[in-house]
Coordinates of N, CA, C and O in Angstrom, one line a residue:
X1 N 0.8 -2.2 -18.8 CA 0.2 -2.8 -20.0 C -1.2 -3.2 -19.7 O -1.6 -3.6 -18.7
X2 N -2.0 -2.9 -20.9 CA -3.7 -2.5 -20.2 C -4.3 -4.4 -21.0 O -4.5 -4.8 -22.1
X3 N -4.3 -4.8 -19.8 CA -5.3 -6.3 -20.6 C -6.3 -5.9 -21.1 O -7.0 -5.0 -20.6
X4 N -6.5 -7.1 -23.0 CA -7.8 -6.7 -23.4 C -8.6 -7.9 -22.6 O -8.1 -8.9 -22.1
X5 N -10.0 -7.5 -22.7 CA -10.9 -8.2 -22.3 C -11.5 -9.5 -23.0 O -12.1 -9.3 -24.1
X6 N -11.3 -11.2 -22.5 CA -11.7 -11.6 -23.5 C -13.1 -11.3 -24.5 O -13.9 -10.4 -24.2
X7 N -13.3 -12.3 -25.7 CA -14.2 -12.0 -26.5 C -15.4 -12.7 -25.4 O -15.4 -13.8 -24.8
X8 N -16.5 -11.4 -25.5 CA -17.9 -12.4 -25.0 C -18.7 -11.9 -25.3 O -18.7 -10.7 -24.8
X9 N -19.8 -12.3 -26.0 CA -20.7 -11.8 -26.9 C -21.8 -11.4 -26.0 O -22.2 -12.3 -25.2
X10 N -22.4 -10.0 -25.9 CA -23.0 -8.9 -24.9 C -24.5 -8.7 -25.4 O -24.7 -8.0 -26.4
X11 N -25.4 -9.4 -24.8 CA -26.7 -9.5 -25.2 C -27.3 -8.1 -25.0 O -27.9 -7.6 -25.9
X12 N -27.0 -7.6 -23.8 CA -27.2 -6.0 -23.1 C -27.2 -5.4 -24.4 O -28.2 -5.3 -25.1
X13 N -25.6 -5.0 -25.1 CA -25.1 -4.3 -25.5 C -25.6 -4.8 -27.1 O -25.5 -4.0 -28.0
X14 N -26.0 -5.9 -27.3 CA -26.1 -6.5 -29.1 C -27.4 -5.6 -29.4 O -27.5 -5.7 -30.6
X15 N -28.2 -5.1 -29.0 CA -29.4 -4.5 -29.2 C -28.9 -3.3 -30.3 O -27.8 -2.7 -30.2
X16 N -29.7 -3.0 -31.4 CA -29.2 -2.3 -32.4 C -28.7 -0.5 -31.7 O -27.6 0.1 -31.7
X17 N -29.7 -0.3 -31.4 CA -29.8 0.9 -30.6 C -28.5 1.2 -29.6 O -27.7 2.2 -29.5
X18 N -28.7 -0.3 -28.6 CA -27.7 -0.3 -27.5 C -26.5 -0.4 -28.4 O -26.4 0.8 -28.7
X19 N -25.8 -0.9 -28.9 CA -24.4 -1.0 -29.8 C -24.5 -0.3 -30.3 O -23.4 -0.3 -30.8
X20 N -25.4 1.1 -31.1 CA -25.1 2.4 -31.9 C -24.6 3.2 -30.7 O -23.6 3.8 -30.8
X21 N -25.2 3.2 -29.7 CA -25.0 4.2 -28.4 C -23.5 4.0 -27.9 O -22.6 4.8 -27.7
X22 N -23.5 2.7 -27.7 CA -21.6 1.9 -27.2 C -20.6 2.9 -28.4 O -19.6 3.6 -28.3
X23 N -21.3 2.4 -29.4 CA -20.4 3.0 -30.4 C -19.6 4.6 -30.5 O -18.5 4.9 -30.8
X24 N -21.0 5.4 -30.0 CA -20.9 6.4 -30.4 C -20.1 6.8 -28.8 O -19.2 7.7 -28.8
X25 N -20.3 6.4 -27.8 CA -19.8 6.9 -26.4 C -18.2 5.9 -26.4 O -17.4 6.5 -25.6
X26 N -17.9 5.4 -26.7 CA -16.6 4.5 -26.7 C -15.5 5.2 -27.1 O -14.8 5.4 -26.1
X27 N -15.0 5.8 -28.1 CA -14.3 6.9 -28.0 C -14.0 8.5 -27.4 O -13.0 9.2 -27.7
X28 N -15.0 8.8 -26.6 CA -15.2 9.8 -25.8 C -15.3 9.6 -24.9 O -15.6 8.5 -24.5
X29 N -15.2 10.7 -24.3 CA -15.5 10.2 -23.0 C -16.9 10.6 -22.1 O -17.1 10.2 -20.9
X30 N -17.8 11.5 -23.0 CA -18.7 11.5 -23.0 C -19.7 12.7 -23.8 O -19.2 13.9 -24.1
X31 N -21.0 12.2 -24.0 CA -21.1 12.8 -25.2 C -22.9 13.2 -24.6 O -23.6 12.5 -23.9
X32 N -23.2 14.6 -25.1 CA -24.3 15.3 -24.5 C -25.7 14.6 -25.4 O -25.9 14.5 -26.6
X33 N -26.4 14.1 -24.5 CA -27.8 13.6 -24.6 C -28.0 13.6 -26.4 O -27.7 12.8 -27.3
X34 N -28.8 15.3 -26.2 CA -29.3 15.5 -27.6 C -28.3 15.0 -28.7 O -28.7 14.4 -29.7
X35 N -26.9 15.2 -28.4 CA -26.0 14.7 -30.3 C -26.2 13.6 -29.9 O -26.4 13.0 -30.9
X36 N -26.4 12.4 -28.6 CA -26.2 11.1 -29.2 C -28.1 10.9 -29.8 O -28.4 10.2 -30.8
X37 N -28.9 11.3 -29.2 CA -30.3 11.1 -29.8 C -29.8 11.7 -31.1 O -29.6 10.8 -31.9
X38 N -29.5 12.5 -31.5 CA -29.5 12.9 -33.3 C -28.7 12.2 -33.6 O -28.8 12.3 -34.8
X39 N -27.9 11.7 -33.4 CA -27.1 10.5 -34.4 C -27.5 9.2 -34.5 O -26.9 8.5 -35.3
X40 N -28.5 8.7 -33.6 CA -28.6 7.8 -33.6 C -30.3 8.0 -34.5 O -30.8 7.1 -35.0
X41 N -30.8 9.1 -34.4 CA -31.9 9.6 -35.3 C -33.3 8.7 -34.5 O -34.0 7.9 -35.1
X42 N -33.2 9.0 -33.2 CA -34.6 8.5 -32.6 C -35.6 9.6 -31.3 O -35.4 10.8 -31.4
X43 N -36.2 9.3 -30.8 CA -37.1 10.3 -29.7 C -36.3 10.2 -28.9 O -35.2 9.6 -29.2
X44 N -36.3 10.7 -27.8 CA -36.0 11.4 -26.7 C -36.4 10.1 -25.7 O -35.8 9.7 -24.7
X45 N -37.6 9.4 -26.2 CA -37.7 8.7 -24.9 C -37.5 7.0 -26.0 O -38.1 5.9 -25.8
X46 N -37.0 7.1 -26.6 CA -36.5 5.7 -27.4 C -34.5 5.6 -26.5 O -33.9 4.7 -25.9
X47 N -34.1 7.0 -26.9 CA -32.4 6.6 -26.2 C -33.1 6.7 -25.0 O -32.9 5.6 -24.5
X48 N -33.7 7.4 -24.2 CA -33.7 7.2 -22.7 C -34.1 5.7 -22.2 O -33.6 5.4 -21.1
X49 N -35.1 4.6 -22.8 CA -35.6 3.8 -22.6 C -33.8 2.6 -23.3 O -33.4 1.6 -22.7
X50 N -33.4 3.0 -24.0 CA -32.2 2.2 -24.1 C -31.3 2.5 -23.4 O -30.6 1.6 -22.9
X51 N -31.0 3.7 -23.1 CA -29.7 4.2 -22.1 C -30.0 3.6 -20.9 O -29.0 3.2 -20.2
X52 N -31.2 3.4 -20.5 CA -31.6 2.9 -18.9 C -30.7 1.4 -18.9 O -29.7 1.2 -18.2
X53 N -31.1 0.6 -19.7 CA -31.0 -0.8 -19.8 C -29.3 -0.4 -19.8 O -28.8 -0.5 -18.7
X54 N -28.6 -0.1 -20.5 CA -27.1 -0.5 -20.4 C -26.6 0.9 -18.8 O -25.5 0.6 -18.3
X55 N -27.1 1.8 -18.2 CA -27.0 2.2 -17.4 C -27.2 1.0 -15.6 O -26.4 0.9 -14.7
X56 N -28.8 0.4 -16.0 CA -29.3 -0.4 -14.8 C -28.3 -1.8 -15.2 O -28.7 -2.9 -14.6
X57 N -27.3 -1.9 -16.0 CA -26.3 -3.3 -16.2 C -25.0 -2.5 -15.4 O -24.2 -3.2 -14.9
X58 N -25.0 -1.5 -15.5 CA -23.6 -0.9 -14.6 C -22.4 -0.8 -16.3 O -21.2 -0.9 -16.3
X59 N -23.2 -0.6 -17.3 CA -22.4 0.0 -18.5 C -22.5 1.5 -18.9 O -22.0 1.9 -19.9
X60 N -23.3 2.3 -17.9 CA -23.4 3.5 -18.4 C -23.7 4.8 -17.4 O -24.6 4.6 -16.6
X61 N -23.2 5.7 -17.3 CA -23.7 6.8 -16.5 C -24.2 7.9 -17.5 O -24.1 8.1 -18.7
X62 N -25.1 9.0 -15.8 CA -25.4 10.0 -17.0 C -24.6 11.2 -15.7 O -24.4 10.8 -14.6
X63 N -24.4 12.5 -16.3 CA -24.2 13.6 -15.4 C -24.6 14.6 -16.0 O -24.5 14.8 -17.2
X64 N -25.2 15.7 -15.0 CA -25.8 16.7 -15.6 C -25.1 18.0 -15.4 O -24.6 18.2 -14.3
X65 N -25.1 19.1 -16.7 CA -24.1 20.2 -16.2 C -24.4 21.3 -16.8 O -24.7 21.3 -18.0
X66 N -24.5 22.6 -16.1 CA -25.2 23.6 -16.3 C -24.5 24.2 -18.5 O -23.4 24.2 -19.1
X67 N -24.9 24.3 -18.6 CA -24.5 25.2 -19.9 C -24.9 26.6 -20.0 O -25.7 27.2 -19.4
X68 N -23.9 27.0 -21.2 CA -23.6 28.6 -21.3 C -25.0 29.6 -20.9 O -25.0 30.8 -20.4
X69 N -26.1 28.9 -21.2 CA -27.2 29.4 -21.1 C -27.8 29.3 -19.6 O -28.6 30.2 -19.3
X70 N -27.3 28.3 -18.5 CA -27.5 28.3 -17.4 C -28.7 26.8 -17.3 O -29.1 26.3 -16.2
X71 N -28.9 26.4 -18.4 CA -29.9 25.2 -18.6 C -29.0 23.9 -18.5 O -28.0 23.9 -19.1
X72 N -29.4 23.0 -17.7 CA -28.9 21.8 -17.4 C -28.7 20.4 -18.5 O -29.4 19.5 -18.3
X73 N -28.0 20.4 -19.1 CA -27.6 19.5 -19.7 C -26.7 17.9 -19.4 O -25.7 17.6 -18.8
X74 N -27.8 17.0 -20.2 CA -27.5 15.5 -19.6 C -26.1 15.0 -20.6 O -26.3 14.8 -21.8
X75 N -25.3 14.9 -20.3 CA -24.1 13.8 -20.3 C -23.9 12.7 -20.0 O -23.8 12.3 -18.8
X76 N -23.6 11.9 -21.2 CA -24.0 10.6 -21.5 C -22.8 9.9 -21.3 O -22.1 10.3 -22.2
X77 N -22.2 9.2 -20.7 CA -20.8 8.2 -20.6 C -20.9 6.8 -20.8 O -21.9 6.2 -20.5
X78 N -19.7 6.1 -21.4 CA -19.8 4.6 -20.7 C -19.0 4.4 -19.3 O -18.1 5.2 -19.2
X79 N -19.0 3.4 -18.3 CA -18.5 3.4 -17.4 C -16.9 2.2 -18.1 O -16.8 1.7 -19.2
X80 N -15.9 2.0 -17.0 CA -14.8 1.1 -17.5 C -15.6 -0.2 -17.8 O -15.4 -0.7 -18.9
X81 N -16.5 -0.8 -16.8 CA -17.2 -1.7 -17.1 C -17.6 -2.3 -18.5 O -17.4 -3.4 -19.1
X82 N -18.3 -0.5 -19.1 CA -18.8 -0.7 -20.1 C -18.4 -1.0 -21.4 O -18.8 -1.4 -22.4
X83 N -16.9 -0.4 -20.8 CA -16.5 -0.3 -22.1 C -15.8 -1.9 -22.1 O -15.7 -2.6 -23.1
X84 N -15.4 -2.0 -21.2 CA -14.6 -3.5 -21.5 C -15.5 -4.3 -21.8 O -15.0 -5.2 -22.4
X85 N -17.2 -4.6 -21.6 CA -17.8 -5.3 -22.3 C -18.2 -4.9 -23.7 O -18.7 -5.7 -24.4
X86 N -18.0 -3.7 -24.2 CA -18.6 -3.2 -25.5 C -17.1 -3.8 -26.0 O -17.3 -4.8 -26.7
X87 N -16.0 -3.5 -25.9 CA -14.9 -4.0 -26.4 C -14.7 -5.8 -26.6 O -14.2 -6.5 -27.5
X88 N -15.1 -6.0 -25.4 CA -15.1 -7.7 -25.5 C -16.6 -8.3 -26.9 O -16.5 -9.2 -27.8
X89 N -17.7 -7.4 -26.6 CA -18.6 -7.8 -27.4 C -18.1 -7.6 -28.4 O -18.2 -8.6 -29.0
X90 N -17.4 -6.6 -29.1 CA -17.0 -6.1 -30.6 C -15.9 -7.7 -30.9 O -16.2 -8.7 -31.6
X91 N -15.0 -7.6 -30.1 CA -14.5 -9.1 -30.6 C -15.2 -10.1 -30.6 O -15.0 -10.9 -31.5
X92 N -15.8 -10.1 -29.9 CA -16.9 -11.6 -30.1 C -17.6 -11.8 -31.8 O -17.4 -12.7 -32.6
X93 N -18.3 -10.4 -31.9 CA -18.4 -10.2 -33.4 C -17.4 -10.4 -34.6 O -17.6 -10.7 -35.8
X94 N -16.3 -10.0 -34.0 CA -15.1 -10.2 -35.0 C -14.6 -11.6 -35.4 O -14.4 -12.0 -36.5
X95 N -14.5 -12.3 -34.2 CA -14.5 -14.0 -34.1 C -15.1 -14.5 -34.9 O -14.6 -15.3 -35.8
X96 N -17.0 -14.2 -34.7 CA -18.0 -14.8 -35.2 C -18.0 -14.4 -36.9 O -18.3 -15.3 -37.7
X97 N -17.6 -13.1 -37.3 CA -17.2 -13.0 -38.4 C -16.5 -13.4 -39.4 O -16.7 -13.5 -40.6
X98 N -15.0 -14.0 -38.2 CA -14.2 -14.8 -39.0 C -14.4 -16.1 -39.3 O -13.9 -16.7 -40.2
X99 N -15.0 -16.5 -38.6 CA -15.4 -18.0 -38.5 C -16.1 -18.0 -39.7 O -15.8 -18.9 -40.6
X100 N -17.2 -17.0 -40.0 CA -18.4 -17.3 -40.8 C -17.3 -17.8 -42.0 O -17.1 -18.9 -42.4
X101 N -16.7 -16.9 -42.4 CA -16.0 -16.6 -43.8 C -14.8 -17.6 -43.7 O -14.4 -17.8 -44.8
X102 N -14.2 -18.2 -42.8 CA -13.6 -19.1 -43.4 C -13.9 -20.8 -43.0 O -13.2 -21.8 -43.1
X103 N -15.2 -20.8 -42.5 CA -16.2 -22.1 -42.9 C -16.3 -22.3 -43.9 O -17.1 -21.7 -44.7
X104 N -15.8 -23.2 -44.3 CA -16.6 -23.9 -46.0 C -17.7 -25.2 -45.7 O -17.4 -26.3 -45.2
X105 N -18.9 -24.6 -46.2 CA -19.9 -25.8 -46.0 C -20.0 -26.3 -47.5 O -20.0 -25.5 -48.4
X106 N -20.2 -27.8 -47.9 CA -20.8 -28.4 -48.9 C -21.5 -27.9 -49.6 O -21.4 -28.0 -50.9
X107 N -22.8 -27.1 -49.0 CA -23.8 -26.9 -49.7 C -23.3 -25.5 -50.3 O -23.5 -25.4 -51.5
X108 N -22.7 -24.3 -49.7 CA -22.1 -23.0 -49.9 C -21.8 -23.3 -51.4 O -22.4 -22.7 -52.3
X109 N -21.0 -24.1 -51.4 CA -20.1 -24.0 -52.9 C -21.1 -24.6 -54.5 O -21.0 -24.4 -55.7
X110 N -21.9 -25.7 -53.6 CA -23.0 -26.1 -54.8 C -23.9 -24.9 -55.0 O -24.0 -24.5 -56.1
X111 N -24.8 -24.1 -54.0 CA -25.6 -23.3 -54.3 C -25.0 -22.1 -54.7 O -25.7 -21.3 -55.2
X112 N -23.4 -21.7 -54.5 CA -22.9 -20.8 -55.7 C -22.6 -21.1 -57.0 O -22.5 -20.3 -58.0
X113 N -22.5 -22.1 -57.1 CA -22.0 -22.3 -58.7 C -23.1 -22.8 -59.0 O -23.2 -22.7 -60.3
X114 N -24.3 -23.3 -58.4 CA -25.4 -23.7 -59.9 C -26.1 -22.7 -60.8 O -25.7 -21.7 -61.2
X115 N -26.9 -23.2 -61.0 CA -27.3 -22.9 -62.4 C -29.0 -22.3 -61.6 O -29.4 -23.5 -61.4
X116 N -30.0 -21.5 -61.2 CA -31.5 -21.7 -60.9 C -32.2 -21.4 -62.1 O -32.0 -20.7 -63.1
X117 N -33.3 -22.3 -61.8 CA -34.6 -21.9 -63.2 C -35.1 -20.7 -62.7 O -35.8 -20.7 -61.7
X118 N -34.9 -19.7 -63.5 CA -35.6 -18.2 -63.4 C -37.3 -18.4 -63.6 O -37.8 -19.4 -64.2
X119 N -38.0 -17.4 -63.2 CA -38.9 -17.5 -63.2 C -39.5 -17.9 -65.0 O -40.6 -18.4 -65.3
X120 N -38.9 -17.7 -65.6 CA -39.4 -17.6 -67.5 C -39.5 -19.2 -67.9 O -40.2 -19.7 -68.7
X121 N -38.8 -19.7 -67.1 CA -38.2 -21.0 -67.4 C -36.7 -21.0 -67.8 O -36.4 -22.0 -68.4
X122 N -36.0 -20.2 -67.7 CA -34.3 -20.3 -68.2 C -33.4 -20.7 -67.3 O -33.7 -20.5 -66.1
X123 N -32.3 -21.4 -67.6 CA -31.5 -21.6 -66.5 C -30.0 -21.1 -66.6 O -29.0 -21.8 -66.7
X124 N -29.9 -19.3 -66.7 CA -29.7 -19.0 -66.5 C -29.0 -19.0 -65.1 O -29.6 -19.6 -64.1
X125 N -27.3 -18.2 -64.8 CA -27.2 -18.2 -63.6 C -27.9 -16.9 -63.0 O -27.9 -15.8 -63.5
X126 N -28.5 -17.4 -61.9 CA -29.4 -15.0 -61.9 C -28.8 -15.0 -60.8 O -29.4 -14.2 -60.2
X127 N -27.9 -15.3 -60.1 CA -27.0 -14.8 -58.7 C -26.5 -13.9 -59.8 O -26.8 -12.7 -59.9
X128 N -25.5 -14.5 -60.9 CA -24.6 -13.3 -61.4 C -25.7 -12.5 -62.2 O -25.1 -11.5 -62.5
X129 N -26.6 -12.5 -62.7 CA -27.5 -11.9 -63.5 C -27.8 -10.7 -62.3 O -27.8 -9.5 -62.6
X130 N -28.0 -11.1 -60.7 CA -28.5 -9.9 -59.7 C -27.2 -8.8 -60.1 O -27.2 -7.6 -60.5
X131 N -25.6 -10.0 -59.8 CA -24.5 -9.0 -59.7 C -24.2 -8.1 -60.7 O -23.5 -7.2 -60.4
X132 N -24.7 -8.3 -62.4 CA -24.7 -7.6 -63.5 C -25.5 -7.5 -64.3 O -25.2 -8.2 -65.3
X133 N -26.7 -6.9 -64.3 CA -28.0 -7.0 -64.5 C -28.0 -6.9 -66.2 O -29.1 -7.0 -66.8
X134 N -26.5 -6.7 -66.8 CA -26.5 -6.5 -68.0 C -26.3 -8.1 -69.2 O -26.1 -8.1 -70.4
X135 N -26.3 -9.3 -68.1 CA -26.0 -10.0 -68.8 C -27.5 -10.6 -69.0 O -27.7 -11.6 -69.8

């Protein structure tokens, strides 16, 4: 039986770039350079400058392997490390998520239900005026 890792929120890995890359290598087991730069839709030296950073934490390897053409191709992995922190970070988020949404603060519930003076002078509600622009 495989222990999960607790929740702990992964500063390495919270970076928008670094957590699209976790993302995309977490179910595979590894995934060739170029598809993760086009999915993640940046330069060549934007993932390499972020792959370093979760690689130099001991969250990532690369391996290189000849292809059909005889040209060397980089393969991108997470290590177990990695993944048990990208898994622990995802809970952390999940926590912090839940928490948000079942916090009730004071002011939450006054600043949804009032009433704001729109720019005309009306006091209309324009929260729901944004949600149905037909009212």
């Amino acid at each position: 039986m495989s222990r999960r890792p607790a929740a702990q929120f992964d500063e390495i890995i919270h970076a928008p770039h670094r957590l699209r890359i976790c993302a995309l290598l977490a179910p595979v087991e590894s995934m060739e350079f170029g598809s993760v730069r086009d999915e993640l839709g940046v330069a060549d030296s934007v993932l390499s400058k972020q792959f370093k950073v979760l690689a130099d934490a001991g969250y990532a390897t690369t391996s290189k392997a000849a292809g059909s053409t005889g040209r060397a191709r980089t393969w991108l992995a997470l290590t177990r490390t990695g993944r048990q922190a990208f898994t622990g970070h995802l809970d952390a988020l999940r926590d912090l998520a839940a928490a948000a949404e079942r916090t009730p603060t004071p002011d939450r519930e006054s600043v949804a239900s009032a009433d704001v003076e729109g720019p005309d002078g009306d006091r209309r509600d324009h929260r729901r005026q944004a949600d149905n622009p037909q009212h």
